[in-house]
Short mmCIF file of C-alpha atoms in Angstrom, two decimals:
data_model
loop_
_atom_site.label_atom_id
_atom_site.label_comp_id
_atom_site.label_asym_id
_atom_site.label_seq_id
_atom_site.Cartn_x
_atom_site.Cartn_y
_atom_site.Cartn_z
CA MET A 1 0.72 34.99 -33.94
CA LEU A 2 -2.55 36.33 -35.34
CA ARG A 3 -1.13 39.88 -35.26
CA GLN A 4 1.88 38.76 -37.32
CA VAL A 5 -0.45 37.14 -39.82
CA THR A 6 -2.51 40.33 -40.00
CA ASN A 7 0.55 42.48 -40.63
CA ARG A 8 1.87 40.09 -43.24
CA ILE A 9 -1.47 40.09 -45.09
CA VAL A 10 -1.85 43.86 -44.95
CA GLY A 11 1.80 44.34 -45.97
CA GLN A 12 1.72 42.10 -49.02
CA GLY A 13 -1.48 43.52 -50.49
CA LEU A 14 -2.74 41.90 -53.67
CA ARG A 15 0.65 40.88 -55.02
CA SER A 16 0.95 37.31 -53.82
CA PRO A 17 -1.85 34.82 -54.62
CA ALA A 18 -0.99 32.96 -51.44
CA ALA A 19 -1.53 36.12 -49.43
CA ALA A 20 -4.86 36.72 -51.16
CA ALA A 21 -6.03 33.21 -50.28
CA LEU A 22 -4.75 33.59 -46.74
CA ARG A 23 -6.52 36.94 -46.48
CA MET A 24 -9.90 35.54 -47.55
CA TYR A 25 -9.42 32.57 -45.30
CA HIS A 26 -8.72 34.64 -42.23
CA GLU A 27 -10.52 37.88 -43.07
CA ARG A 28 -13.54 37.58 -40.80
CA VAL A 29 -11.57 35.96 -38.00
CA VAL A 30 -9.04 38.80 -38.15
CA ASP A 31 -11.90 41.31 -38.17
CA HIS A 32 -13.50 39.87 -35.06
CA TYR A 33 -10.12 39.64 -33.36
CA ASN A 34 -9.20 43.27 -34.08
CA ASN A 35 -12.70 44.71 -33.69
CA PRO A 36 -14.42 42.43 -31.20
CA ARG A 37 -18.11 43.08 -30.83
CA ASN A 38 -19.95 42.75 -27.55
CA VAL A 39 -16.99 42.03 -25.28
CA GLY A 40 -18.13 42.53 -21.73
CA ALA A 41 -20.11 41.14 -18.83
CA PHE A 42 -23.62 41.31 -17.43
CA ASP A 43 -24.45 40.79 -13.76
CA LYS A 44 -24.96 37.04 -13.57
CA ASN A 45 -27.34 37.50 -10.65
CA ASP A 46 -29.67 39.65 -12.75
CA PRO A 47 -32.81 37.52 -13.31
CA THR A 48 -33.03 38.59 -16.96
CA VAL A 49 -29.49 37.33 -17.65
CA GLY A 50 -28.49 33.83 -18.78
CA THR A 51 -24.82 32.87 -18.50
CA GLY A 52 -23.16 30.11 -20.52
CA LEU A 53 -19.69 29.05 -19.39
CA VAL A 54 -17.88 26.43 -21.46
CA GLY A 55 -14.32 25.33 -22.09
CA ALA A 56 -11.93 23.27 -24.19
CA PRO A 57 -9.34 22.03 -21.69
CA ALA A 58 -6.89 20.55 -24.19
CA CYS A 59 -6.38 24.02 -25.72
CA GLY A 60 -6.85 25.80 -22.41
CA ASP A 61 -9.78 27.76 -23.87
CA VAL A 62 -12.57 29.21 -21.73
CA MET A 63 -15.65 30.96 -23.13
CA LYS A 64 -18.40 32.90 -21.39
CA LEU A 65 -21.46 34.01 -23.32
CA GLN A 66 -24.28 35.98 -21.68
CA ILE A 67 -27.75 36.89 -22.91
CA LYS A 68 -30.20 39.46 -21.63
CA VAL A 69 -33.78 38.36 -22.18
CA ASP A 70 -36.96 40.41 -22.26
CA GLU A 71 -39.21 38.42 -19.92
CA GLU A 72 -42.48 39.22 -21.67
CA SER A 73 -41.50 38.62 -25.28
CA GLY A 74 -38.80 35.98 -24.67
CA LYS A 75 -36.58 37.94 -27.03
CA ILE A 76 -32.83 38.26 -26.50
CA VAL A 77 -32.33 42.00 -26.28
CA ASP A 78 -28.59 42.03 -25.62
CA ALA A 79 -25.61 39.68 -25.55
CA CYS A 80 -21.97 39.83 -24.56
CA PHE A 81 -19.01 37.49 -24.29
CA LYS A 82 -15.58 37.04 -22.77
CA THR A 83 -13.32 34.41 -24.29
CA PHE A 84 -9.74 33.43 -23.52
CA GLY A 85 -8.36 31.28 -26.30
CA CYS A 86 -7.27 31.29 -29.92
CA GLY A 87 -8.49 33.75 -32.55
CA SER A 88 -11.01 31.22 -33.89
CA ALA A 89 -12.55 30.77 -30.45
CA ILE A 90 -12.78 34.52 -29.89
CA ALA A 91 -14.26 35.09 -33.33
CA SER A 92 -16.76 32.22 -32.92
CA SER A 93 -18.11 33.61 -29.67
CA SER A 94 -18.15 37.15 -31.08
CA VAL A 95 -20.24 35.95 -34.04
CA ALA A 96 -22.51 34.04 -31.65
CA THR A 97 -23.32 37.19 -29.66
CA GLU A 98 -24.12 39.05 -32.89
CA TRP A 99 -26.40 36.30 -34.15
CA VAL A 100 -28.44 35.85 -30.95
CA LYS A 101 -29.31 39.51 -30.54
CA GLY A 102 -32.90 40.32 -31.42
CA ARG A 103 -33.91 36.67 -31.72
CA GLN A 104 -36.29 34.52 -29.74
CA MET A 105 -34.63 32.41 -27.07
CA GLU A 106 -35.94 29.12 -28.51
CA ASP A 107 -34.77 30.13 -31.99
CA VAL A 108 -31.11 30.53 -31.07
CA LEU A 109 -30.98 26.90 -29.96
CA SER A 110 -31.03 25.99 -33.64
CA ILE A 111 -27.84 27.94 -34.42
CA LYS A 112 -25.40 25.32 -35.65
CA ASN A 113 -21.64 25.36 -35.20
CA THR A 114 -21.28 24.56 -38.91
CA GLU A 115 -22.93 27.89 -39.77
CA ILE A 116 -20.49 29.78 -37.55
CA ALA A 117 -17.56 27.81 -38.96
CA LYS A 118 -18.66 28.52 -42.53
CA HIS A 119 -19.12 32.22 -41.80
CA LEU A 120 -15.56 32.38 -40.48
CA SER A 121 -14.05 29.92 -42.98
CA LEU A 122 -12.64 27.92 -40.09
CA PRO A 123 -10.24 25.12 -41.00
CA PRO A 124 -11.13 21.55 -39.83
CA VAL A 125 -8.65 21.73 -36.96
CA LYS A 126 -10.55 24.75 -35.54
CA LEU A 127 -14.08 23.34 -35.95
CA HIS A 128 -14.31 22.57 -32.25
CA CYS A 129 -14.03 26.32 -31.53
CA SER A 130 -17.34 26.86 -33.30
CA MET A 131 -18.78 23.90 -31.39
CA LEU A 132 -17.74 25.64 -28.20
CA ALA A 133 -19.72 28.73 -29.27
CA GLU A 134 -22.79 26.60 -30.02
CA ASP A 135 -22.40 25.00 -26.57
CA ALA A 136 -22.13 28.44 -24.98
CA ILE A 137 -25.38 29.67 -26.58
CA LYS A 138 -27.25 26.57 -25.36
CA ALA A 139 -25.72 26.86 -21.90
CA ALA A 140 -26.78 30.53 -21.63
CA VAL A 141 -30.37 29.70 -22.60
CA LYS A 142 -30.42 26.74 -20.21
CA ASP A 143 -29.12 28.93 -17.39
CA TYR A 144 -31.79 31.60 -18.00
CA GLU A 145 -34.55 29.00 -18.08
CA ALA A 146 -33.29 27.34 -14.91
CA LYS A 147 -33.23 30.68 -13.11
CA ARG A 148 -36.71 31.50 -14.34
CA SER A 149 -38.24 28.19 -13.30
CA LYS A 150 -36.58 28.50 -9.90
CA SER A 151 -38.09 31.94 -9.36
CA ASN A 152 -41.47 30.70 -10.61
CA GLU A 153 -41.27 27.90 -8.06
CA THR A 154 -40.65 30.37 -5.28
CA THR A 155 -43.57 32.52 -6.46
CA ALA A 156 -45.82 29.46 -6.66
CA ASP A 157 -44.76 28.33 -3.18
CA LYS A 158 -45.54 31.75 -1.80
CA ALA A 159 -48.95 31.76 -3.49
CA ALA A 160 -49.73 28.29 -2.16
CA ALA A 161 -48.65 29.28 1.35
CA ALA A 162 -50.78 32.43 1.16
CA THR A 163 -53.93 30.51 0.24
CA ALA A 164 -53.31 27.65 2.70
CA MET B 1 10.58 6.98 -10.27
CA GLU B 2 11.53 9.97 -8.17
CA VAL B 3 12.64 13.19 -9.81
CA HIS B 4 16.12 13.20 -8.26
CA GLU B 5 16.67 9.65 -9.46
CA LEU B 6 15.65 10.86 -12.89
CA GLU B 7 18.37 13.49 -12.93
CA LYS B 8 21.03 10.98 -11.90
CA LYS B 9 19.97 8.55 -14.62
CA TYR B 10 19.96 11.38 -17.15
CA LYS B 11 23.52 12.33 -16.26
CA ASP B 12 24.65 8.70 -16.40
CA TRP B 13 23.21 8.28 -19.88
CA GLN B 14 24.71 11.52 -21.12
CA LYS B 15 28.13 10.44 -19.86
CA LYS B 16 27.86 7.33 -22.01
CA LEU B 17 26.36 8.94 -25.06
CA HIS B 18 27.61 12.51 -25.26
CA PRO B 19 28.96 13.21 -28.76
CA ASP B 20 32.11 14.91 -27.44
CA LEU B 21 33.08 11.81 -25.53
CA VAL B 22 32.87 9.39 -28.43
CA HIS B 23 34.89 11.30 -31.04
CA SER B 24 37.45 8.57 -31.25
CA LYS B 25 34.91 5.94 -32.31
CA SER B 26 33.66 5.22 -35.82
CA GLN B 27 31.32 7.49 -37.80
CA ARG B 28 28.37 5.14 -37.35
CA GLU B 29 28.92 4.88 -33.62
CA ARG B 30 29.14 8.66 -33.30
CA GLU B 31 25.91 9.17 -35.23
CA TYR B 32 24.16 6.56 -33.11
CA ALA B 33 25.40 8.21 -29.93
CA ALA B 34 24.23 11.65 -31.09
CA GLU B 35 20.80 10.31 -31.96
CA GLN B 36 20.47 8.46 -28.67
CA SER B 37 21.71 11.50 -26.79
CA ALA B 38 18.96 13.63 -28.35
CA ARG B 39 16.34 11.04 -27.42
CA VAL B 40 17.59 10.97 -23.85
CA ILE B 41 17.29 14.76 -23.66
CA ASP B 42 13.76 14.53 -25.04
CA ALA B 43 12.80 11.84 -22.55
CA TYR B 44 14.30 13.81 -19.68
CA ARG B 45 12.35 16.93 -20.65
CA THR B 46 9.10 14.98 -20.95
CA LEU B 47 9.53 13.27 -17.62
CA THR B 48 10.67 16.22 -15.54
CA ASP B 49 7.70 18.40 -16.49
CA PRO B 50 4.70 17.27 -14.41
CA LEU B 51 2.14 17.84 -17.15
CA SER B 52 3.97 16.19 -20.05
CA ARG B 53 4.99 13.36 -17.72
CA ALA B 54 1.36 12.79 -16.73
CA ILE B 55 0.17 12.76 -20.32
CA TYR B 56 2.96 10.33 -21.30
CA ILE B 57 2.39 7.95 -18.39
CA VAL B 58 -1.34 7.50 -19.04
CA LYS B 59 -0.61 7.14 -22.75
CA LEU B 60 1.43 4.05 -21.84
CA GLU B 61 -1.78 2.66 -20.32
CA GLY B 62 -3.67 3.39 -23.53
CA VAL B 63 -5.43 6.44 -22.06
CA LEU B 64 -5.33 9.37 -24.45
CA VAL B 65 -6.16 13.01 -23.84
CA ASP B 66 -9.04 14.12 -26.10
CA GLU B 67 -7.73 17.14 -28.03
CA GLU B 68 -11.23 18.37 -28.86
CA GLU B 69 -12.99 17.76 -25.59
CA ARG B 70 -15.45 20.41 -24.39
CA ILE B 71 -16.54 20.78 -20.78
CA THR B 72 -19.14 22.66 -18.76
CA ASP B 73 -17.77 22.11 -15.23
CA PRO B 74 -18.87 25.41 -13.63
CA GLU B 75 -16.43 25.38 -10.74
CA LEU B 76 -13.31 24.71 -12.79
CA LEU B 77 -14.32 27.10 -15.57
CA ALA B 78 -15.17 29.90 -13.16
CA GLU B 79 -11.76 29.47 -11.51
CA VAL B 80 -9.91 29.53 -14.85
CA MET B 81 -11.95 32.56 -16.00
CA GLU B 82 -10.98 34.38 -12.81
CA LEU B 83 -7.29 33.51 -13.24
CA ARG B 84 -7.21 34.58 -16.89
CA GLU B 85 -8.97 37.85 -16.05
CA ALA B 86 -6.52 38.50 -13.22
CA VAL B 87 -3.60 38.02 -15.62
CA ASP B 88 -5.30 40.23 -18.19
CA GLU B 89 -5.83 43.02 -15.65
CA ALA B 90 -2.49 42.72 -13.81
CA GLU B 91 -0.72 46.05 -13.87
CA ASP B 92 2.85 45.14 -12.99
CA SER B 93 5.26 42.23 -12.86
CA GLY B 94 4.78 41.95 -9.09
CA ALA B 95 1.11 41.17 -9.54
CA LEU B 96 1.91 38.70 -12.33
CA LYS B 97 4.56 36.90 -10.29
CA LYS B 98 2.09 36.54 -7.46
CA ILE B 99 -0.39 34.80 -9.74
CA GLN B 100 2.45 32.72 -11.12
CA SER B 101 3.38 31.38 -7.71
CA GLN B 102 -0.30 30.56 -7.06
CA LEU B 103 -0.29 28.63 -10.33
CA GLN B 104 2.88 26.74 -9.38
CA GLU B 105 1.19 25.67 -6.14
CA LYS B 106 -1.89 24.51 -7.99
CA LEU B 107 0.20 22.64 -10.56
CA GLN B 108 2.06 20.84 -7.78
CA CYS B 109 -1.17 20.03 -5.96
CA TRP B 110 -2.82 18.55 -9.05
CA SER B 111 0.36 16.74 -10.03
CA ASN B 112 0.13 14.97 -6.68
CA SER B 113 -3.55 14.24 -7.31
CA PHE B 114 -2.56 12.78 -10.64
CA ASP B 115 0.01 10.50 -9.00
CA ASP B 116 -2.60 9.22 -6.50
CA ALA B 117 -5.18 8.65 -9.23
CA TYR B 118 -2.66 6.91 -11.50
CA VAL B 119 -1.38 4.61 -8.79
CA SER B 120 -4.93 3.50 -7.98
CA LYS B 121 -5.65 3.11 -11.72
CA ASN B 122 -8.38 5.75 -11.51
CA TYR B 123 -7.91 7.08 -15.02
CA GLU B 124 -10.99 9.32 -14.90
CA ASP B 125 -9.48 11.27 -12.03
CA ALA B 126 -6.06 11.15 -13.69
CA LEU B 127 -7.51 12.83 -16.78
CA ALA B 128 -9.29 15.37 -14.60
CA SER B 129 -5.95 16.28 -13.04
CA ILE B 130 -4.40 16.60 -16.51
CA ARG B 131 -7.26 18.91 -17.52
CA ARG B 132 -6.57 21.18 -14.57
CA MET B 133 -2.81 21.19 -15.09
CA THR B 134 -3.31 22.09 -18.75
CA TYR B 135 -5.42 25.10 -17.79
CA TYR B 136 -2.88 26.28 -15.23
CA ARG B 137 -0.01 25.72 -17.66
CA ARG B 138 -1.84 27.73 -20.33
CA THR B 139 -2.46 30.60 -17.88
CA ASN B 140 1.23 30.55 -16.96
CA GLU B 141 2.13 30.89 -20.65
CA GLU B 142 0.08 34.07 -20.80
CA ILE B 143 1.93 35.44 -17.77
CA VAL B 144 5.30 34.63 -19.34
CA LYS B 145 4.22 36.49 -22.49
CA LYS B 146 3.33 39.55 -20.43
CA LEU B 147 6.44 39.57 -18.27
#
């Protein structure tokens, strides 16, 4: 359906005011849909990777967002996503991966779904897609931190055992 | 109500209401019959599909599916991710049909789970079954598009 919309918009050009409004409304969503950034997958067992997996069952959407963190600086050096769902969900997660790159892990927790929705001009009925992206960012950070604290535990245990 | 009973009832109603069979009656009666006939078709379609039936039945108990719900269940989401990726990567209709039959099995299995949960008034589990069936149904739609 999104492809038909794209073709219709491109076809009509500037002639119809309705098409112009529709084009502005959908422009960034269409862009992310046609030119998705950062689609892919990291190895979820890699200790520098955090994986966020979230879903919206009523729409049948599923969204995976992964971050690669530099352990020393706590900076997110890379991000990727894989989303099955509507154009708004795909675009929201695509935007999320762009926005988290190069930022501190704690910082990205303050990314709000309303900012993503505004950036994409999402209609009210699609707001929950941006919420899903916000959830995915938080889940990825949480996963990384859980992995890190688990490995710290193991290191601490080993150290304690060694000195015992 | 069992599914085969449903079909019999459907046919009985259609015999009474079918527009072709009431042509001799008055205009008002024909219109009424046509309208009722359409509603019977609608009801039949809702009740014979396991997912729409499940959603309808719990609705009668005041339990509504949340259209904007978001979940983080890792096991379910990982399974759905895997299924969607398999459909995405499937190279021929044989591969797609194989996934489709897996989905049919899962749909049947969770439809049965729904029935058990509903009968014991466990609406949490009933909704969980609906969630699963929705995901499998959605995946099936993607297969149908590709085929």
